[in-house]
Every structure is written in C-alpha cells, then in structure tokens.
C-alpha cells in the first residue's frame, strides 16, 4: 500500500521475481503492461485520487520467434540466398481483448522475437502496403486476409517456446534509368528514345518513350527475369557499353 501521497506526478516501477513477467492487466486501472519483467510508468496523482484492488499477477512467460524473407523468385519457398531484411514490423494482438500486445521488429537476419508472452491466444499480423503482396502457398505460416498477412489463433501456454515461424513477402520491383547523347564536348539527356520491356520469352510487356529528362522507369514488376530493348531517335546510334 502506497498512501499519504501528495498530488504530483510520480514514477511507478514494478519489478517481478526473476523468471516471471506481469500477467494480464485488463483488470488494472494503473497504466501497466502485461509481459514485462520490469517497467516504469509515469503516474499523475490528483488530490483525493485512490487506486484500489490493483492486483498484480505474475506468470512464467512464453516465447515466440520467426523469420521474414523476401520471396525473390516468387515460388512460395524460402530459398537459399533470398533476402531477410531488417526493420519490418510484425504486430502481436491479444485475441482476448483485441488490443496490440507487442510490436516486433526484424533484425539484420529478418528475425523477429519476443520472450514476454503471457498464456493465451494471439494473432500475428503484417500489414501489406501498395508494393507488397502475399507469396504463393508454400513455406510461409501466414495467410492473406483483408490487406494483411495473418497468423491467427496462436495458442501459448506458460513457459512454451514457439519457434521457427516463417513469414514470406513479395515486393514489387522497378527497372529504370536514363538515355543520353554524347555531343563530344558535353553529354545531354535524350528525349524520344523508345524503351521496350519484355519478359524472358520475348513477349512485350510495356513500351515507354523518354521525355526531356531522358529518363524511363517501369513500375510494379513482379520478381523475375526481364529484357530491355532500346530504339534511338533517327540520326542516333548506340555506342558500346
């Protein structure tokens, strides 16, 4: 019991016994989070304010870990050498109350992990942006649902370690560059060059003509092999690379 407090803003620190974390906090009015072994929060105390029945439970935490990869050849499989980028976020939602329990961020090997999970049912989700889509069925444990990749109904018991989750994503790519003309004493951007994008079978996918800047760019391409062909304006020839 903490009493005889003057109105002020205090720092409240809660530390659990070693090997335990704070259990579910739905019943608390104190601003504490579940799954933390030690936490400090700011607590503004007004005159006459009282917090009662603040029962703090502890639990041996569960752990969750996995890895995100870019399915660069779009085959649904986590192939050797494919990228595992850092900085992507995986959101953990508590199915009991629908609130975000934690946000995990991938490291340099694409791994995401947390060791502070309380027993219960959780959903892991990865929001898709306009340049990211779900991979084909295969190694990924996540499925596409309403603009997200989701692993729903993940049941965790006390001290359970759920490892090896796989999250595959496919990101659109782009091919672009610029065309220029060598005037001998200077280099200028070349407008009017026709750039054709073809697939590996030679079928035309898109055609673009360079503007005054000489630039071209083909957007929202799926991972794969492509070929570029360039047709210069009359009077121009292509030099050696």
CSV table of C-alpha atoms in Angstrom, one decimal:
chain,number,residue,atom,x,y,z
A,1,UNK,CA,0.0,0.0,0.0
A,2,UNK,CA,1.3,3.4,-1.0
A,3,UNK,CA,-0.6,6.1,0.9
A,4,UNK,CA,-0.2,9.7,2.1
A,5,UNK,CA,0.9,10.8,-1.4
A,6,UNK,CA,0.8,14.5,-2.2
A,7,UNK,CA,-0.8,15.5,-5.6
A,8,UNK,CA,2.0,15.3,-8.1
A,9,UNK,CA,3.4,13.2,-11.0
A,10,UNK,CA,5.3,10.1,-9.8
A,11,UNK,CA,7.3,7.3,-11.4
A,12,UNK,CA,5.9,3.9,-10.6
A,13,UNK,CA,8.3,1.0,-11.0
A,14,UNK,CA,7.2,-2.7,-10.9
A,15,UNK,CA,9.7,-5.5,-10.9
A,16,UNK,CA,8.7,-9.1,-11.0
A,17,UNK,CA,10.6,-12.0,-9.4
A,18,UNK,CA,13.3,-13.4,-11.6
A,19,UNK,CA,11.9,-15.6,-14.4
A,20,UNK,CA,8.4,-14.0,-14.2
A,21,UNK,CA,6.6,-11.2,-16.0
A,22,UNK,CA,3.5,-9.3,-15.2
A,23,UNK,CA,0.4,-11.2,-16.2
A,24,UNK,CA,-2.8,-9.9,-17.7
A,25,UNK,CA,-3.6,-6.3,-16.9
A,26,UNK,CA,-7.1,-6.0,-18.2
A,27,UNK,CA,-8.5,-5.6,-14.6
A,28,UNK,CA,-6.0,-2.8,-13.7
A,29,UNK,CA,-6.5,1.0,-13.9
A,30,UNK,CA,-2.8,1.5,-13.3
A,31,UNK,CA,-1.0,2.1,-16.7
A,32,UNK,CA,1.0,-1.1,-16.6
A,33,UNK,CA,1.6,-3.5,-19.5
A,34,UNK,CA,1.5,-7.3,-19.4
A,35,UNK,CA,4.6,-9.4,-20.4
A,36,UNK,CA,7.1,-7.1,-18.8
A,37,UNK,CA,9.5,-8.2,-16.1
A,38,UNK,CA,10.4,-4.7,-15.1
A,39,UNK,CA,8.7,-1.4,-16.1
A,40,UNK,CA,8.5,2.2,-15.0
A,41,UNK,CA,5.5,4.3,-15.8
A,42,UNK,CA,4.5,7.9,-15.2
A,43,UNK,CA,1.6,8.2,-12.7
A,44,UNK,CA,-0.2,11.5,-12.3
A,45,UNK,CA,-1.9,11.6,-8.9
A,46,UNK,CA,-4.6,14.2,-8.3
A,47,UNK,CA,-5.9,15.3,-4.9
A,48,UNK,CA,-8.0,12.6,-3.3
A,49,UNK,CA,-7.4,10.1,-6.1
A,50,UNK,CA,-7.4,6.4,-5.0
A,51,UNK,CA,-6.5,3.2,-6.8
A,52,UNK,CA,-7.8,0.1,-5.1
A,53,UNK,CA,-8.0,-3.6,-5.9
A,54,UNK,CA,-4.9,-3.3,-8.1
A,55,UNK,CA,-3.9,-7.0,-8.0
A,56,UNK,CA,-0.7,-7.7,-9.9
A,57,UNK,CA,-0.3,-11.2,-11.1
A,58,UNK,CA,2.9,-12.8,-12.4
A,59,UNK,CA,3.5,-15.7,-14.8
A,60,UNK,CA,6.4,-17.6,-16.4
A,61,UNK,CA,6.4,-16.1,-19.9
A,62,UNK,CA,6.2,-17.9,-23.2
A,63,UNK,CA,8.4,-17.1,-26.2
A,64,UNK,CA,7.7,-16.6,-30.0
A,65,UNK,CA,10.2,-16.2,-32.8
A,66,UNK,CA,10.3,-16.4,-36.5
A,67,UNK,CA,11.9,-15.0,-39.7
A,68,UNK,CA,10.7,-12.8,-42.5
A,69,UNK,CA,12.1,-13.3,-46.0
A,70,UNK,CA,11.6,-11.8,-49.5
A,71,UNK,CA,10.4,-14.4,-51.9
A,72,UNK,CA,12.5,-13.0,-54.7
A,73,UNK,CA,11.7,-15.7,-57.3
A,74,UNK,CA,8.0,-15.8,-56.3
A,75,UNK,CA,7.8,-19.5,-55.8
A,76,UNK,CA,6.5,-19.6,-52.3
A,77,UNK,CA,9.6,-21.2,-50.9
A,78,UNK,CA,12.4,-19.8,-48.6
A,79,UNK,CA,15.3,-20.5,-50.9
A,80,UNK,CA,18.9,-20.2,-50.0
A,81,UNK,CA,20.3,-16.7,-50.5
A,82,UNK,CA,17.0,-14.8,-50.5
A,83,UNK,CA,17.0,-11.6,-48.6
A,84,UNK,CA,15.9,-11.3,-44.9
A,85,UNK,CA,15.5,-7.6,-44.4
A,86,UNK,CA,15.7,-5.6,-41.2
A,87,UNK,CA,13.2,-3.0,-39.9
A,88,UNK,CA,9.9,-4.7,-40.8
A,89,UNK,CA,7.2,-4.8,-38.1
A,90,UNK,CA,5.1,-7.8,-37.0
A,91,UNK,CA,2.2,-6.8,-34.8
A,92,UNK,CA,1.1,-9.1,-32.0
A,93,UNK,CA,-2.6,-8.8,-31.0
A,94,UNK,CA,-4.2,-10.3,-27.9
A,95,UNK,CA,-7.2,-12.2,-29.1
A,96,UNK,CA,-8.9,-11.8,-25.7
A,97,UNK,CA,-9.3,-8.0,-25.9
A,98,UNK,CA,-8.3,-7.2,-29.5
A,99,UNK,CA,-5.5,-4.9,-28.3
A,100,UNK,CA,-1.9,-4.7,-29.6
A,101,UNK,CA,0.2,-6.7,-27.1
A,102,UNK,CA,3.6,-6.0,-28.7
A,103,UNK,CA,5.2,-4.9,-32.0
A,104,UNK,CA,8.2,-6.9,-33.1
A,105,UNK,CA,10.8,-5.5,-35.5
A,106,UNK,CA,13.0,-7.7,-37.7
A,107,UNK,CA,16.8,-7.7,-37.2
A,108,UNK,CA,19.5,-7.9,-39.8
A,109,UNK,CA,18.7,-11.5,-40.5
A,110,UNK,CA,14.9,-10.9,-40.8
A,111,UNK,CA,14.3,-12.5,-37.4
A,112,UNK,CA,11.5,-11.3,-35.0
A,113,UNK,CA,11.2,-12.5,-31.5
A,114,UNK,CA,9.7,-11.8,-28.1
A,115,UNK,CA,10.1,-13.6,-24.8
A,116,UNK,CA,7.4,-11.8,-22.8
A,117,UNK,CA,4.3,-13.6,-24.0
A,118,UNK,CA,1.6,-14.4,-21.4
A,119,UNK,CA,-0.6,-17.6,-21.8
A,120,UNK,CA,-3.4,-17.1,-24.2
A,121,UNK,CA,-4.4,-16.8,-27.8
A,122,UNK,CA,-2.7,-14.3,-30.1
A,123,UNK,CA,-2.7,-13.1,-33.7
A,124,UNK,CA,0.5,-12.1,-35.5
A,125,UNK,CA,-0.1,-9.8,-38.5
A,126,UNK,CA,2.0,-8.0,-41.1
A,127,UNK,CA,0.2,-5.0,-42.9
A,128,UNK,CA,0.7,-5.0,-46.7
A,129,UNK,CA,1.4,-1.7,-48.4
A,130,UNK,CA,0.8,-1.0,-52.1
A,131,UNK,CA,4.1,-2.5,-53.1
A,132,UNK,CA,3.9,-5.7,-51.0
A,133,UNK,CA,1.8,-8.8,-51.7
A,134,UNK,CA,1.4,-12.3,-50.3
A,135,UNK,CA,3.6,-15.0,-51.7
A,136,UNK,CA,2.4,-18.2,-53.2
A,137,UNK,CA,1.4,-21.1,-50.9
A,138,UNK,CA,4.5,-22.8,-49.5
A,139,UNK,CA,6.8,-22.1,-46.6
A,140,UNK,CA,5.0,-19.1,-45.1
A,141,UNK,CA,2.9,-19.7,-42.0
A,142,UNK,CA,0.9,-16.5,-42.6
A,143,UNK,CA,-2.1,-16.2,-44.9
A,144,UNK,CA,-3.6,-13.2,-46.7
A,145,UNK,CA,-6.6,-11.5,-45.0
A,146,UNK,CA,-8.0,-8.0,-45.5
A,147,UNK,CA,-4.8,-6.3,-46.6
A,148,UNK,CA,-2.6,-8.2,-44.1
A,149,UNK,CA,-0.6,-11.4,-43.7
A,150,UNK,CA,-2.0,-13.1,-40.6
A,151,UNK,CA,-1.2,-16.0,-38.4
A,152,UNK,CA,-4.3,-16.2,-36.2
A,153,UNK,CA,-5.2,-18.2,-33.1
A,154,UNK,CA,-1.7,-18.8,-31.9
A,155,UNK,CA,-2.2,-20.6,-28.6
A,156,UNK,CA,0.6,-20.2,-26.0
A,157,UNK,CA,0.9,-22.0,-22.6
A,158,UNK,CA,3.1,-20.8,-19.7
A,159,UNK,CA,6.8,-21.3,-20.5
A,160,UNK,CA,6.1,-22.5,-24.1
A,161,UNK,CA,8.6,-21.7,-26.8
A,162,UNK,CA,7.1,-21.4,-30.3
A,163,UNK,CA,10.0,-21.1,-32.7
A,164,UNK,CA,10.6,-21.2,-36.4
A,165,UNK,CA,7.6,-19.2,-37.7
A,166,UNK,CA,8.1,-18.2,-41.3
A,167,UNK,CA,6.7,-15.0,-42.9
A,168,UNK,CA,7.3,-14.6,-46.7
A,169,UNK,CA,6.5,-11.5,-48.6
A,170,UNK,CA,6.8,-10.5,-52.3
A,171,UNK,CA,7.6,-6.9,-53.1
A,172,UNK,CA,7.1,-5.3,-56.5
A,173,UNK,CA,10.3,-4.1,-58.1
A,174,UNK,CA,11.1,-1.4,-60.7
A,175,UNK,CA,13.5,-1.1,-63.6
A,176,UNK,CA,14.6,2.4,-64.7
A,177,UNK,CA,17.4,4.5,-65.9
A,178,UNK,CA,18.2,7.3,-68.4
A,179,UNK,CA,19.2,7.7,-72.0
A,180,UNK,CA,21.8,10.3,-73.0
A,181,UNK,CA,23.6,11.5,-76.1
A,182,UNK,CA,27.3,12.3,-76.4
A,183,UNK,CA,27.9,15.6,-78.1
A,184,UNK,CA,31.6,15.2,-77.9
A,185,UNK,CA,32.2,18.2,-75.6
A,186,UNK,CA,29.1,17.6,-73.4
A,187,UNK,CA,26.5,15.0,-72.5
A,188,UNK,CA,22.8,15.7,-72.9
A,189,UNK,CA,19.6,13.9,-71.9
A,190,UNK,CA,18.0,12.3,-74.9
A,191,UNK,CA,14.2,12.6,-75.4
A,192,UNK,CA,12.3,10.4,-77.9
A,193,UNK,CA,14.1,7.1,-77.3
A,194,UNK,CA,11.7,4.1,-77.2
A,195,UNK,CA,12.4,1.7,-74.4
A,196,UNK,CA,10.6,-1.7,-74.6
A,197,UNK,CA,10.3,-4.1,-71.6
A,198,UNK,CA,10.0,-7.8,-72.4
A,199,UNK,CA,9.7,-10.9,-70.4
A,200,UNK,CA,12.3,-13.7,-70.7
A,201,UNK,CA,10.2,-15.3,-73.5
A,202,UNK,CA,10.5,-12.1,-75.6
A,203,UNK,CA,6.8,-11.0,-75.2
A,204,UNK,CA,6.4,-7.2,-74.9
A,205,UNK,CA,5.1,-6.1,-71.5
A,206,UNK,CA,5.3,-2.3,-71.8
A,207,UNK,CA,6.7,0.4,-74.1
A,208,UNK,CA,7.9,3.9,-72.9
A,209,UNK,CA,9.3,6.9,-74.7
A,210,UNK,CA,11.8,9.1,-72.9
A,211,UNK,CA,10.8,12.6,-72.2
A,212,UNK,CA,13.0,15.7,-72.0
A,213,UNK,CA,14.8,14.3,-68.9
A,214,UNK,CA,15.8,11.2,-70.8
A,215,UNK,CA,14.6,9.0,-68.0
A,216,UNK,CA,12.5,5.9,-68.1
A,217,UNK,CA,11.0,3.7,-65.4
A,218,UNK,CA,8.8,0.5,-65.3
A,219,UNK,CA,7.0,0.2,-62.0
A,220,UNK,CA,5.2,-2.6,-60.1
A,221,UNK,CA,7.0,-5.5,-61.7
A,222,UNK,CA,6.9,-9.0,-60.2
A,223,UNK,CA,10.2,-10.7,-59.4
A,224,UNK,CA,11.6,-12.4,-62.5
A,225,UNK,CA,13.8,-12.1,-65.5
A,226,UNK,CA,13.3,-9.2,-68.0
A,227,UNK,CA,14.8,-7.8,-71.1
A,228,UNK,CA,15.1,-4.2,-72.3
A,229,UNK,CA,15.3,-3.1,-75.9
A,230,UNK,CA,16.1,0.5,-76.9
A,231,UNK,CA,15.2,2.2,-80.2
A,232,UNK,CA,17.0,5.5,-80.7
A,233,UNK,CA,15.6,8.5,-82.5
A,234,UNK,CA,16.5,8.9,-86.1
A,235,UNK,CA,20.1,10.1,-86.5
A,236,UNK,CA,21.3,8.5,-83.3
A,237,UNK,CA,23.3,5.3,-82.9
A,238,UNK,CA,24.0,3.3,-79.7
A,239,UNK,CA,27.7,3.2,-78.6
A,240,UNK,CA,29.5,0.4,-76.9
A,241,UNK,CA,28.7,-0.1,-73.2
